[in-house]
Amino acid sequence: MGLARNAVEVFVTKGLVAVFGLLITVLVARTLGPVGRGAFSAAMAVAAIGVQIGNFGLASSNIYYASSRRDLIKYLVGNSLFIGVGVSAVVGFLAWGTFQYRPDLAPLRGWMLALSLMWVPVGIGMLLMQNLLLGMQQVRMFNLIELLKQVGTLLAIVVAWLIHLDSPEGYFAASLLVLMAMFVWSTVYIVSEDGSRPMVSFSLFRMQARYAAKAYLATIFSYLVLRIDLLMIQYIQGDAQTGLYSVAVAIADVLYLLPVAVGTVLFPRLSALKDESARWVLTARAMRWTALIMAVSALVLMVSVKILLELLFGEAYLPAAPAAMILLPAVALLGVNTLLMNYFASLGMPMFTMVSPGVATAINVPANYFLIPNLGIVGAAWASLASYGIMLLMSLGFVWMLRNGYGKE
């Protein structure tokens, strides 16, 4: 009963977070226009990639060790603050110095670069603390903080707009302040719940590093294949086209909410099952229903995408419609693959979980490099469709191998 209740709470929370995220996207798009929206999105993409790369794999290991060893909470908090946040802050400072010396290497310019580098250590800290909450079975607090972070970001951007700080830098800074507040709250709550002063343990860190290595690489490759296109558009075609593409991505991401919510519930249930046949039966059932719902939803969104773009974002964003119509079936394929990746992870994170997104990234980057100059944002959408489709085909092939006694490590 507790699992079902938590699953419903997670799904509702993710739905509300998506709604408020869409409102944020609409507000930023309408008040900044395509160019400003593009600059804001590019900075967010740089910050998000920095968080994914810079968490050193501690995010996944925090859940594991917090679940299995509650006596390690104080060390997990200490390691998260010192290694995750502290080291990443130093790296960010060094990166800032490097970009001042070699501005041609910088993905952003001026204050947007500084703010995105400031975001990274705070974002890493937030990610690590939220995963500790999940490991401590504090699902309700996890959901509350996730929701308040999104609501707070929306309100902060509204305030920035009202006091005439309506610029990419102003909106980004407002969002960063909310993130800082949520990070502090999460940390204080965990420390108060544990009742012990945080301490650093390098021996525990070595254990965490061994556990997290495969999941870390898989996460990096997966995130790159999902978000590298936005940065490549910004680099090749500039802020205006990035703004259009970011809106197309936002429409498609609504569809991705379902497999993310299902996967959040599915993975721990699969991990608890000892019978591999039962794992696959449960995965296949979830996959069939998710695929059906996503296919129908994708068709509905494809038919209505122009109406949604004009209604939510305005006529200036209608050129994003062709890219959105390609991204919707692409995300449907990605959603099915996401559930299969949860299945593979429940088997002990086989090497395939790194190889598959790695291959997809190796295909996605050159495809974007060739297609974006020729087809613009539509080319980036086609590159995503091809990459996600190849990942799904590889996953289905790996399932066949496992079911026939091959591919087991």
Tab-separated table of C-alpha atoms in Angstrom:
chain	number	residue	atom	x	y	z
A	1	MET	CA	0.000	0.000	0.000
A	2	GLY	CA	2.875	2.372	0.818
A	3	LEU	CA	4.426	1.755	-2.596
A	4	ALA	CA	1.158	2.523	-4.387
A	5	ARG	CA	0.654	5.694	-2.372
A	6	ASN	CA	4.204	6.845	-3.088
A	7	ALA	CA	3.762	6.066	-6.775
A	8	VAL	CA	0.630	8.204	-6.969
A	9	GLU	CA	2.332	11.025	-5.077
A	10	VAL	CA	5.353	10.924	-7.394
A	11	PHE	CA	3.155	10.935	-10.496
A	12	VAL	CA	1.020	13.836	-9.260
A	13	THR	CA	4.117	15.782	-8.228
A	14	LYS	CA	5.786	15.246	-11.591
A	15	GLY	CA	2.600	16.341	-13.305
A	16	LEU	CA	2.415	19.539	-11.269
A	17	VAL	CA	6.126	20.191	-11.780
A	18	ALA	CA	5.600	19.782	-15.533
A	19	VAL	CA	2.662	22.213	-15.482
A	20	PHE	CA	4.641	24.854	-13.600
A	21	GLY	CA	7.617	24.168	-15.856
A	22	LEU	CA	5.421	24.835	-18.877
A	23	LEU	CA	4.213	28.076	-17.282
A	24	ILE	CA	7.843	29.098	-16.752
A	25	THR	CA	8.601	28.292	-20.386
A	26	VAL	CA	5.613	30.335	-21.563
A	27	LEU	CA	6.508	33.312	-19.349
A	28	VAL	CA	10.152	33.338	-20.426
A	29	ALA	CA	9.235	32.883	-24.083
A	30	ARG	CA	6.615	35.630	-24.133
A	31	THR	CA	8.585	38.219	-22.143
A	32	LEU	CA	12.026	37.640	-23.668
A	33	GLY	CA	11.165	36.600	-27.221
A	34	PRO	CA	12.979	33.907	-29.204
A	35	VAL	CA	16.449	35.474	-28.832
A	36	GLY	CA	16.198	35.992	-25.065
A	37	ARG	CA	14.544	32.624	-24.602
A	38	GLY	CA	17.397	31.048	-26.555
A	39	ALA	CA	20.075	32.674	-24.381
A	40	PHE	CA	18.245	31.591	-21.210
A	41	SER	CA	17.827	28.015	-22.485
A	42	ALA	CA	21.467	27.744	-23.544
A	43	ALA	CA	22.633	28.848	-20.077
A	44	MET	CA	20.286	26.349	-18.430
A	45	ALA	CA	21.581	23.595	-20.709
A	46	VAL	CA	25.205	24.409	-19.830
A	47	ALA	CA	24.357	24.416	-16.115
A	48	ALA	CA	22.402	21.156	-16.342
A	49	ILE	CA	25.193	19.386	-18.221
A	50	GLY	CA	27.650	20.668	-15.607
A	51	VAL	CA	25.495	19.191	-12.837
A	52	GLN	CA	25.253	15.823	-14.581
A	53	ILE	CA	28.980	15.637	-15.290
A	54	GLY	CA	30.095	17.117	-11.974
A	55	ASN	CA	28.173	14.961	-9.496
A	56	PHE	CA	30.895	12.278	-9.802
A	57	GLY	CA	28.319	9.497	-9.657
A	58	LEU	CA	27.473	10.315	-6.043
A	59	ALA	CA	23.813	10.834	-6.939
A	60	SER	CA	23.072	7.168	-7.630
A	61	SER	CA	25.245	5.887	-4.789
A	62	ASN	CA	23.568	8.229	-2.290
A	63	ILE	CA	20.263	6.432	-2.801
A	64	TYR	CA	21.862	3.005	-2.459
A	65	TYR	CA	23.864	3.652	0.705
A	66	ALA	CA	21.214	5.781	2.401
A	67	SER	CA	18.720	2.951	1.861
A	68	SER	CA	20.960	0.153	3.099
A	69	ARG	CA	22.990	1.894	5.831
A	70	ARG	CA	21.203	4.637	7.761
A	71	ASP	CA	24.252	4.967	10.011
A	72	LEU	CA	26.157	6.391	7.030
A	73	ILE	CA	23.870	9.403	6.514
A	74	LYS	CA	26.212	11.875	8.225
A	75	TYR	CA	29.106	10.711	6.037
A	76	LEU	CA	26.979	10.814	2.895
A	77	VAL	CA	25.993	14.399	3.677
A	78	GLY	CA	29.609	15.318	4.408
A	79	ASN	CA	30.886	13.711	1.212
A	80	SER	CA	28.136	15.376	-0.798
A	81	LEU	CA	29.021	18.817	0.552
A	82	PHE	CA	32.807	18.479	0.383
A	83	ILE	CA	33.392	16.367	-2.716
A	84	GLY	CA	30.244	17.093	-4.687
A	85	VAL	CA	29.751	20.788	-3.952
A	86	GLY	CA	33.190	21.958	-2.812
A	87	VAL	CA	35.262	20.328	-5.532
A	88	SER	CA	32.817	21.363	-8.254
A	89	ALA	CA	32.954	24.972	-7.024
A	90	VAL	CA	36.758	24.944	-7.331
A	91	VAL	CA	36.507	23.421	-10.805
A	92	GLY	CA	33.968	26.087	-11.759
A	93	PHE	CA	36.330	28.841	-10.598
A	94	LEU	CA	39.159	27.322	-12.651
A	95	ALA	CA	36.840	27.057	-15.654
A	96	TRP	CA	35.954	30.740	-15.284
A	97	GLY	CA	39.641	31.643	-15.300
A	98	THR	CA	40.266	29.460	-18.334
A	99	PHE	CA	37.405	31.052	-20.267
A	100	GLN	CA	38.702	34.528	-19.409
A	101	TYR	CA	42.044	33.561	-20.902
A	102	ARG	CA	40.499	31.700	-23.862
A	103	PRO	CA	37.049	33.231	-24.500
A	104	ASP	CA	36.819	31.333	-27.789
A	105	LEU	CA	36.367	28.131	-25.750
A	106	ALA	CA	33.497	29.492	-23.638
A	107	PRO	CA	30.000	28.153	-24.431
A	108	LEU	CA	28.490	31.416	-23.119
A	109	ARG	CA	29.548	35.019	-22.615
A	110	GLY	CA	29.572	37.541	-19.784
A	111	TRP	CA	27.153	37.198	-16.900
A	112	MET	CA	25.400	34.194	-18.427
A	113	LEU	CA	28.667	32.258	-18.233
A	114	ALA	CA	29.299	33.342	-14.636
A	115	LEU	CA	25.756	32.509	-13.519
A	116	SER	CA	25.757	29.104	-15.207
A	117	LEU	CA	29.077	28.233	-13.517
A	118	MET	CA	27.637	29.357	-10.156
A	119	TRP	CA	24.602	27.146	-10.771
A	120	VAL	CA	26.657	23.955	-11.108
A	121	PRO	CA	27.835	23.415	-7.480
A	122	VAL	CA	24.447	24.456	-6.098
A	123	GLY	CA	22.655	22.196	-8.569
A	124	ILE	CA	24.932	19.289	-7.666
A	125	GLY	CA	24.253	19.846	-3.982
A	126	MET	CA	20.518	19.918	-4.625
A	127	LEU	CA	20.666	16.700	-6.652
A	128	LEU	CA	22.690	14.865	-4.003
A	129	MET	CA	20.443	15.958	-1.134
A	130	GLN	CA	17.274	15.046	-3.001
A	131	ASN	CA	18.666	11.576	-3.677
A	132	LEU	CA	19.531	11.218	-0.001
A	133	LEU	CA	15.897	12.001	0.796
A	134	LEU	CA	14.812	9.190	-1.526
A	135	GLY	CA	17.279	6.815	0.104
A	136	MET	CA	15.935	7.770	3.530
A	137	GLN	CA	12.402	6.958	2.275
A	138	GLN	CA	11.429	10.610	2.684
A	139	VAL	CA	9.398	10.527	-0.521
A	140	ARG	CA	6.846	13.072	0.635
A	141	MET	CA	9.523	15.626	1.558
A	142	PHE	CA	11.266	14.919	-1.754
A	143	ASN	CA	8.034	15.667	-3.612
A	144	LEU	CA	7.348	18.786	-1.548
A	145	ILE	CA	10.775	20.280	-2.216
A	146	GLU	CA	10.578	19.444	-5.929
A	147	LEU	CA	7.208	21.164	-6.186
A	148	LEU	CA	8.162	24.208	-4.122
A	149	LYS	CA	11.339	24.638	-6.161
A	150	GLN	CA	9.308	24.859	-9.350
A	151	VAL	CA	6.648	27.141	-7.860
A	152	GLY	CA	9.346	29.328	-6.305
A	153	THR	CA	11.149	29.611	-9.640
A	154	LEU	CA	7.961	30.726	-11.368
A	155	LEU	CA	7.252	33.336	-8.685
A	156	ALA	CA	10.862	34.560	-8.718
A	157	ILE	CA	10.749	35.079	-12.492
A	158	VAL	CA	7.423	36.911	-12.169
A	159	VAL	CA	8.979	39.207	-9.551
A	160	ALA	CA	12.022	39.781	-11.779
A	161	TRP	CA	9.672	40.719	-14.611
A	162	LEU	CA	7.646	43.085	-12.418
A	163	ILE	CA	10.736	44.942	-11.187
A	164	HIS	CA	12.035	45.241	-14.769
A	165	LEU	CA	14.794	42.641	-14.511
A	166	ASP	CA	13.268	40.979	-17.548
A	167	SER	CA	16.432	39.725	-19.194
A	168	PRO	CA	18.031	36.287	-19.545
A	169	GLU	CA	20.494	37.241	-16.800
A	170	GLY	CA	17.742	38.489	-14.479
A	171	TYR	CA	15.570	35.409	-14.890
A	172	PHE	CA	18.530	33.062	-14.486
A	173	ALA	CA	19.706	34.830	-11.320
A	174	ALA	CA	16.185	34.657	-9.859
A	175	SER	CA	16.047	30.920	-10.574
A	176	LEU	CA	19.476	30.444	-8.990
A	177	LEU	CA	18.363	32.140	-5.756
A	178	VAL	CA	15.428	29.734	-5.461
A	179	LEU	CA	17.720	26.763	-6.086
A	180	MET	CA	20.070	27.963	-3.334
A	181	ALA	CA	17.179	28.256	-0.870
A	182	MET	CA	15.909	24.743	-1.654
A	183	PHE	CA	19.420	23.301	-1.350
A	184	VAL	CA	19.887	24.836	2.097
A	185	TRP	CA	16.448	23.630	3.204
A	186	SER	CA	17.122	20.069	1.995
A	187	THR	CA	20.484	19.948	3.759
A	188	VAL	CA	19.157	21.329	7.046
A	189	TYR	CA	16.211	18.911	6.974
A	190	ILE	CA	18.415	15.851	6.380
A	191	VAL	CA	20.884	16.841	9.099
A	192	SER	CA	18.061	17.468	11.579
A	193	GLU	CA	16.404	14.139	10.732
A	194	ASP	CA	19.679	12.248	11.125
A	195	GLY	CA	20.667	14.101	14.284
A	196	SER	CA	24.413	13.929	13.565
A	197	ARG	CA	26.964	16.465	12.383
A	198	PRO	CA	28.041	15.862	8.750
A	199	MET	CA	31.488	14.295	8.386
A	200	VAL	CA	33.703	13.490	5.405
A	201	SER	CA	34.717	9.857	4.848
A	202	PHE	CA	37.162	9.146	2.034
A	203	SER	CA	36.897	5.398	2.627
A	204	LEU	CA	33.148	5.630	2.025
A	205	PHE	CA	33.799	7.775	-1.037
A	206	ARG	CA	35.962	5.011	-2.497
A	207	MET	CA	33.091	2.574	-1.945
A	208	GLN	CA	30.643	5.022	-3.516
A	209	ALA	CA	32.895	5.556	-6.521
A	210	ARG	CA	33.072	1.848	-7.283
A	211	TYR	CA	29.320	1.478	-7.057
A	212	ALA	CA	28.514	4.592	-9.076
A	213	ALA	CA	31.012	4.311	-11.936
A	214	LYS	CA	28.792	2.460	-14.413
A	215	ALA	CA	25.647	4.383	-13.553
A	216	TYR	CA	27.594	7.639	-13.813
A	217	LEU	CA	28.840	6.979	-17.342
A	218	ALA	CA	25.410	5.782	-18.434
A	219	THR	CA	23.827	8.951	-17.033
A	220	ILE	CA	26.330	11.243	-18.755
A	221	PHE	CA	25.866	9.604	-22.151
A	222	SER	CA	22.087	9.580	-21.734
A	223	TYR	CA	21.984	13.248	-20.824
A	224	LEU	CA	24.274	14.212	-23.697
A	225	VAL	CA	22.152	12.393	-26.249
A	226	LEU	CA	19.100	14.233	-24.876
A	227	ARG	CA	20.493	17.768	-24.592
A	228	ILE	CA	23.592	18.198	-26.751
A	229	ASP	CA	21.419	19.215	-29.721
A	230	LEU	CA	20.313	22.405	-27.948
A	231	LEU	CA	23.904	23.532	-27.439
A	232	MET	CA	24.846	22.642	-31.012
A	233	ILE	CA	21.954	24.718	-32.351
A	234	GLN	CA	23.055	27.623	-30.162
A	235	TYR	CA	26.618	27.301	-31.420
A	236	ILE	CA	25.725	26.867	-35.109
A	237	GLN	CA	22.585	28.987	-35.542
A	238	GLY	CA	22.402	31.354	-32.574
A	239	ASP	CA	19.944	32.303	-29.855
A	240	ALA	CA	16.801	32.808	-31.956
A	241	GLN	CA	16.779	29.278	-33.379
A	242	THR	CA	17.743	27.900	-29.957
A	243	GLY	CA	14.694	29.624	-28.506
A	244	LEU	CA	12.427	28.044	-31.105
A	245	TYR	CA	13.914	24.592	-30.593
A	246	SER	CA	13.702	24.844	-26.802
A	247	VAL	CA	9.957	25.405	-27.110
A	248	ALA	CA	9.620	22.364	-29.389
A	249	VAL	CA	11.549	20.339	-26.798
A	250	ALA	CA	9.285	21.655	-24.023
A	251	ILE	CA	6.195	20.421	-25.894
A	252	ALA	CA	7.750	16.988	-26.438
A	253	ASP	CA	8.963	16.760	-22.841
A	254	VAL	CA	5.348	16.817	-21.642
A	255	LEU	CA	4.974	13.411	-23.286
A	256	TYR	CA	8.085	12.120	-21.500
A	257	LEU	CA	6.461	12.694	-18.111
A	258	LEU	CA	4.647	9.338	-18.267
A	259	PRO	CA	7.640	6.981	-18.710
A	260	VAL	CA	9.631	8.931	-16.127
A	261	ALA	CA	6.839	8.520	-13.583
A	262	VAL	CA	6.353	4.840	-14.440
A	263	GLY	CA	10.101	4.212	-14.285
A	264	THR	CA	10.373	5.853	-10.869
A	265	VAL	CA	7.926	3.282	-9.502
A	266	LEU	CA	8.994	0.371	-11.710
A	267	PHE	CA	12.724	0.289	-10.930
A	268	PRO	CA	12.548	-0.393	-7.167
A	269	ARG	CA	9.826	-2.989	-7.715
A	270	LEU	CA	11.927	-4.793	-10.329
A	271	SER	CA	14.981	-4.665	-8.087
A	272	ALA	CA	13.027	-6.341	-5.291
A	273	LEU	CA	12.032	-9.303	-7.473
A	274	LYS	CA	14.346	-12.323	-7.368
A	275	ASP	CA	12.798	-14.158	-10.314
A	276	GLU	CA	14.171	-12.809	-13.613
A	277	SER	CA	11.132	-14.083	-15.520
A	278	ALA	CA	8.836	-12.148	-13.205
A	279	ARG	CA	10.946	-9.040	-13.773
A	280	TRP	CA	10.513	-9.288	-17.510
A	281	VAL	CA	6.772	-10.001	-17.288
A	282	LEU	CA	6.287	-6.866	-15.174
A	283	THR	CA	8.509	-4.794	-17.478
A	284	ALA	CA	6.744	-5.998	-20.625
A	285	ARG	CA	3.326	-5.229	-19.152
A	286	ALA	CA	4.389	-1.710	-18.128
A	287	MET	CA	6.071	-1.175	-21.491
A	288	ARG	CA	3.013	-2.196	-23.517
A	289	TRP	CA	0.641	0.118	-21.663
A	290	THR	CA	3.110	2.991	-21.631
A	291	ALA	CA	3.821	2.614	-25.356
A	292	LEU	CA	0.099	2.578	-26.171
A	293	ILE	CA	-0.675	5.672	-24.107
A	294	MET	CA	2.348	7.533	-25.467
A	295	ALA	CA	1.496	6.665	-29.077
A	296	VAL	CA	-2.043	8.010	-28.723
A	297	SER	CA	-0.835	11.093	-26.831
A	298	ALA	CA	1.853	11.776	-29.433
A	299	LEU	CA	-0.717	11.663	-32.239
A	300	VAL	CA	-3.014	14.071	-30.387
A	301	LEU	CA	-0.154	16.490	-29.716
A	302	MET	CA	1.089	16.285	-33.315
A	303	VAL	CA	-2.352	17.229	-34.624
A	304	SER	CA	-2.730	20.120	-32.177
A	305	VAL	CA	0.887	21.327	-31.950
A	306	LYS	CA	0.371	24.526	-33.978
A	307	ILE	CA	-2.635	25.502	-31.886
A	308	LEU	CA	-0.693	24.839	-28.679
A	309	LEU	CA	2.325	26.833	-29.829
A	310	GLU	CA	0.272	29.873	-30.793
A	311	LEU	CA	-1.932	29.671	-27.706
A	312	LEU	CA	0.884	29.179	-25.194
A	313	PHE	CA	3.845	30.968	-26.742
A	314	GLY	CA	2.510	33.252	-29.446
A	315	GLU	CA	2.707	33.458	-33.217
A	316	ALA	CA	6.472	34.085	-33.150
A	317	TYR	CA	7.013	30.446	-32.109
A	318	LEU	CA	4.988	28.790	-34.882
A	319	PRO	CA	8.202	27.958	-36.832
A	320	ALA	CA	8.941	25.453	-34.029
A	321	ALA	CA	5.980	23.278	-35.108
A	322	PRO	CA	7.798	21.049	-37.661
A	323	ALA	CA	10.554	20.226	-35.155
A	324	ALA	CA	7.992	19.509	-32.427
A	325	MET	CA	6.081	17.127	-34.716
A	326	ILE	CA	9.267	15.095	-35.247
A	327	LEU	CA	10.321	15.216	-31.595
A	328	LEU	CA	6.988	13.824	-30.351
A	329	PRO	CA	7.363	10.340	-31.914
A	330	ALA	CA	11.063	10.496	-31.022
A	331	VAL	CA	10.179	10.966	-27.351
A	332	ALA	CA	7.649	8.126	-27.567
A	333	LEU	CA	10.481	5.809	-28.668
A	334	LEU	CA	12.710	7.214	-25.935
A	335	GLY	CA	10.016	6.573	-23.331
A	336	VAL	CA	9.792	2.876	-24.163
A	337	ASN	CA	13.579	2.639	-24.085
A	338	THR	CA	13.617	4.317	-20.664
A	339	LEU	CA	11.543	1.492	-19.188
A	340	LEU	CA	13.873	-1.079	-20.733
A	341	MET	CA	16.833	0.725	-19.171
A	342	ASN	CA	15.113	0.433	-15.788
A	343	TYR	CA	14.812	-3.292	-16.433
A	344	PHE	CA	18.512	-3.581	-17.288
A	345	ALA	CA	19.479	-1.563	-14.210
A	346	SER	CA	17.496	-3.959	-12.019
A	347	LEU	CA	19.710	-6.757	-13.378
A	348	GLY	CA	22.799	-5.120	-11.906
A	349	MET	CA	23.605	-2.361	-14.418
A	350	PRO	CA	25.180	-4.471	-17.204
A	351	MET	CA	27.744	-2.879	-19.517
A	352	PHE	CA	25.026	-2.411	-22.130
A	353	THR	CA	23.525	0.442	-20.084
A	354	MET	CA	26.665	2.459	-20.891
A	355	VAL	CA	27.248	1.190	-24.419
A	356	SER	CA	23.761	1.992	-25.727
A	357	PRO	CA	23.639	5.728	-24.863
A	358	GLY	CA	27.320	5.989	-25.783
A	359	VAL	CA	26.599	4.699	-29.288
A	360	ALA	CA	23.567	6.995	-29.541
A	361	THR	CA	25.703	9.998	-28.570
A	362	ALA	CA	28.334	9.018	-31.135
A	363	ILE	CA	25.586	9.003	-33.775
A	364	ASN	CA	23.725	12.067	-32.513
A	365	VAL	CA	26.628	14.539	-32.483
A	366	PRO	CA	27.826	14.097	-36.094
A	367	ALA	CA	24.209	13.852	-37.276
A	368	ASN	CA	23.466	17.218	-35.669
A	369	TYR	CA	26.690	18.659	-37.055
A	370	PHE	CA	25.614	17.699	-40.572
A	371	LEU	CA	21.850	18.265	-40.374
A	372	ILE	CA	21.606	21.551	-38.433
A	373	PRO	CA	23.448	23.672	-41.048
A	374	ASN	CA	21.298	22.121	-43.796
A	375	LEU	CA	17.873	21.724	-42.159
A	376	GLY	CA	18.061	23.940	-39.065
A	377	ILE	CA	16.119	22.861	-35.986
A	378	VAL	CA	14.209	20.296	-38.055
A	379	GLY	CA	17.540	18.600	-38.717
A	380	ALA	CA	18.237	18.437	-34.983
A	381	ALA	CA	14.825	16.834	-34.454
A	382	TRP	CA	15.552	14.211	-37.134
A	383	ALA	CA	18.900	13.473	-35.460
A	384	SER	CA	17.073	12.894	-32.167
A	385	LEU	CA	14.517	10.604	-33.797
A	386	ALA	CA	17.288	8.519	-35.349
A	387	SER	CA	19.310	8.347	-32.114
A	388	TYR	CA	16.353	7.389	-29.918
A	389	GLY	CA	15.177	4.823	-32.453
A	390	ILE	CA	18.612	3.205	-32.601
A	391	MET	CA	18.762	3.063	-28.785
A	392	LEU	CA	15.392	1.310	-28.666
A	393	LEU	CA	16.397	-1.198	-31.350
A	394	MET	CA	19.617	-1.946	-29.457
A	395	SER	CA	17.665	-2.425	-26.217
A	396	LEU	CA	15.182	-4.788	-27.842
A	397	GLY	CA	18.093	-6.736	-29.288
A	398	PHE	CA	19.722	-6.954	-25.868
A	399	VAL	CA	16.447	-8.171	-24.348
A	400	TRP	CA	16.333	-10.923	-26.974
A	401	MET	CA	19.892	-11.909	-26.066
A	402	LEU	CA	19.077	-12.007	-22.345
A	403	ARG	CA	15.881	-13.977	-22.864
A	404	ASN	CA	17.801	-16.515	-24.936
A	405	GLY	CA	20.659	-16.910	-22.486
A	406	TYR	CA	23.154	-14.532	-24.097
A	407	GLY	CA	24.649	-11.258	-22.874
A	408	LYS	CA	24.690	-12.073	-19.163
A	409	GLU	CA	27.729	-10.785	-17.283
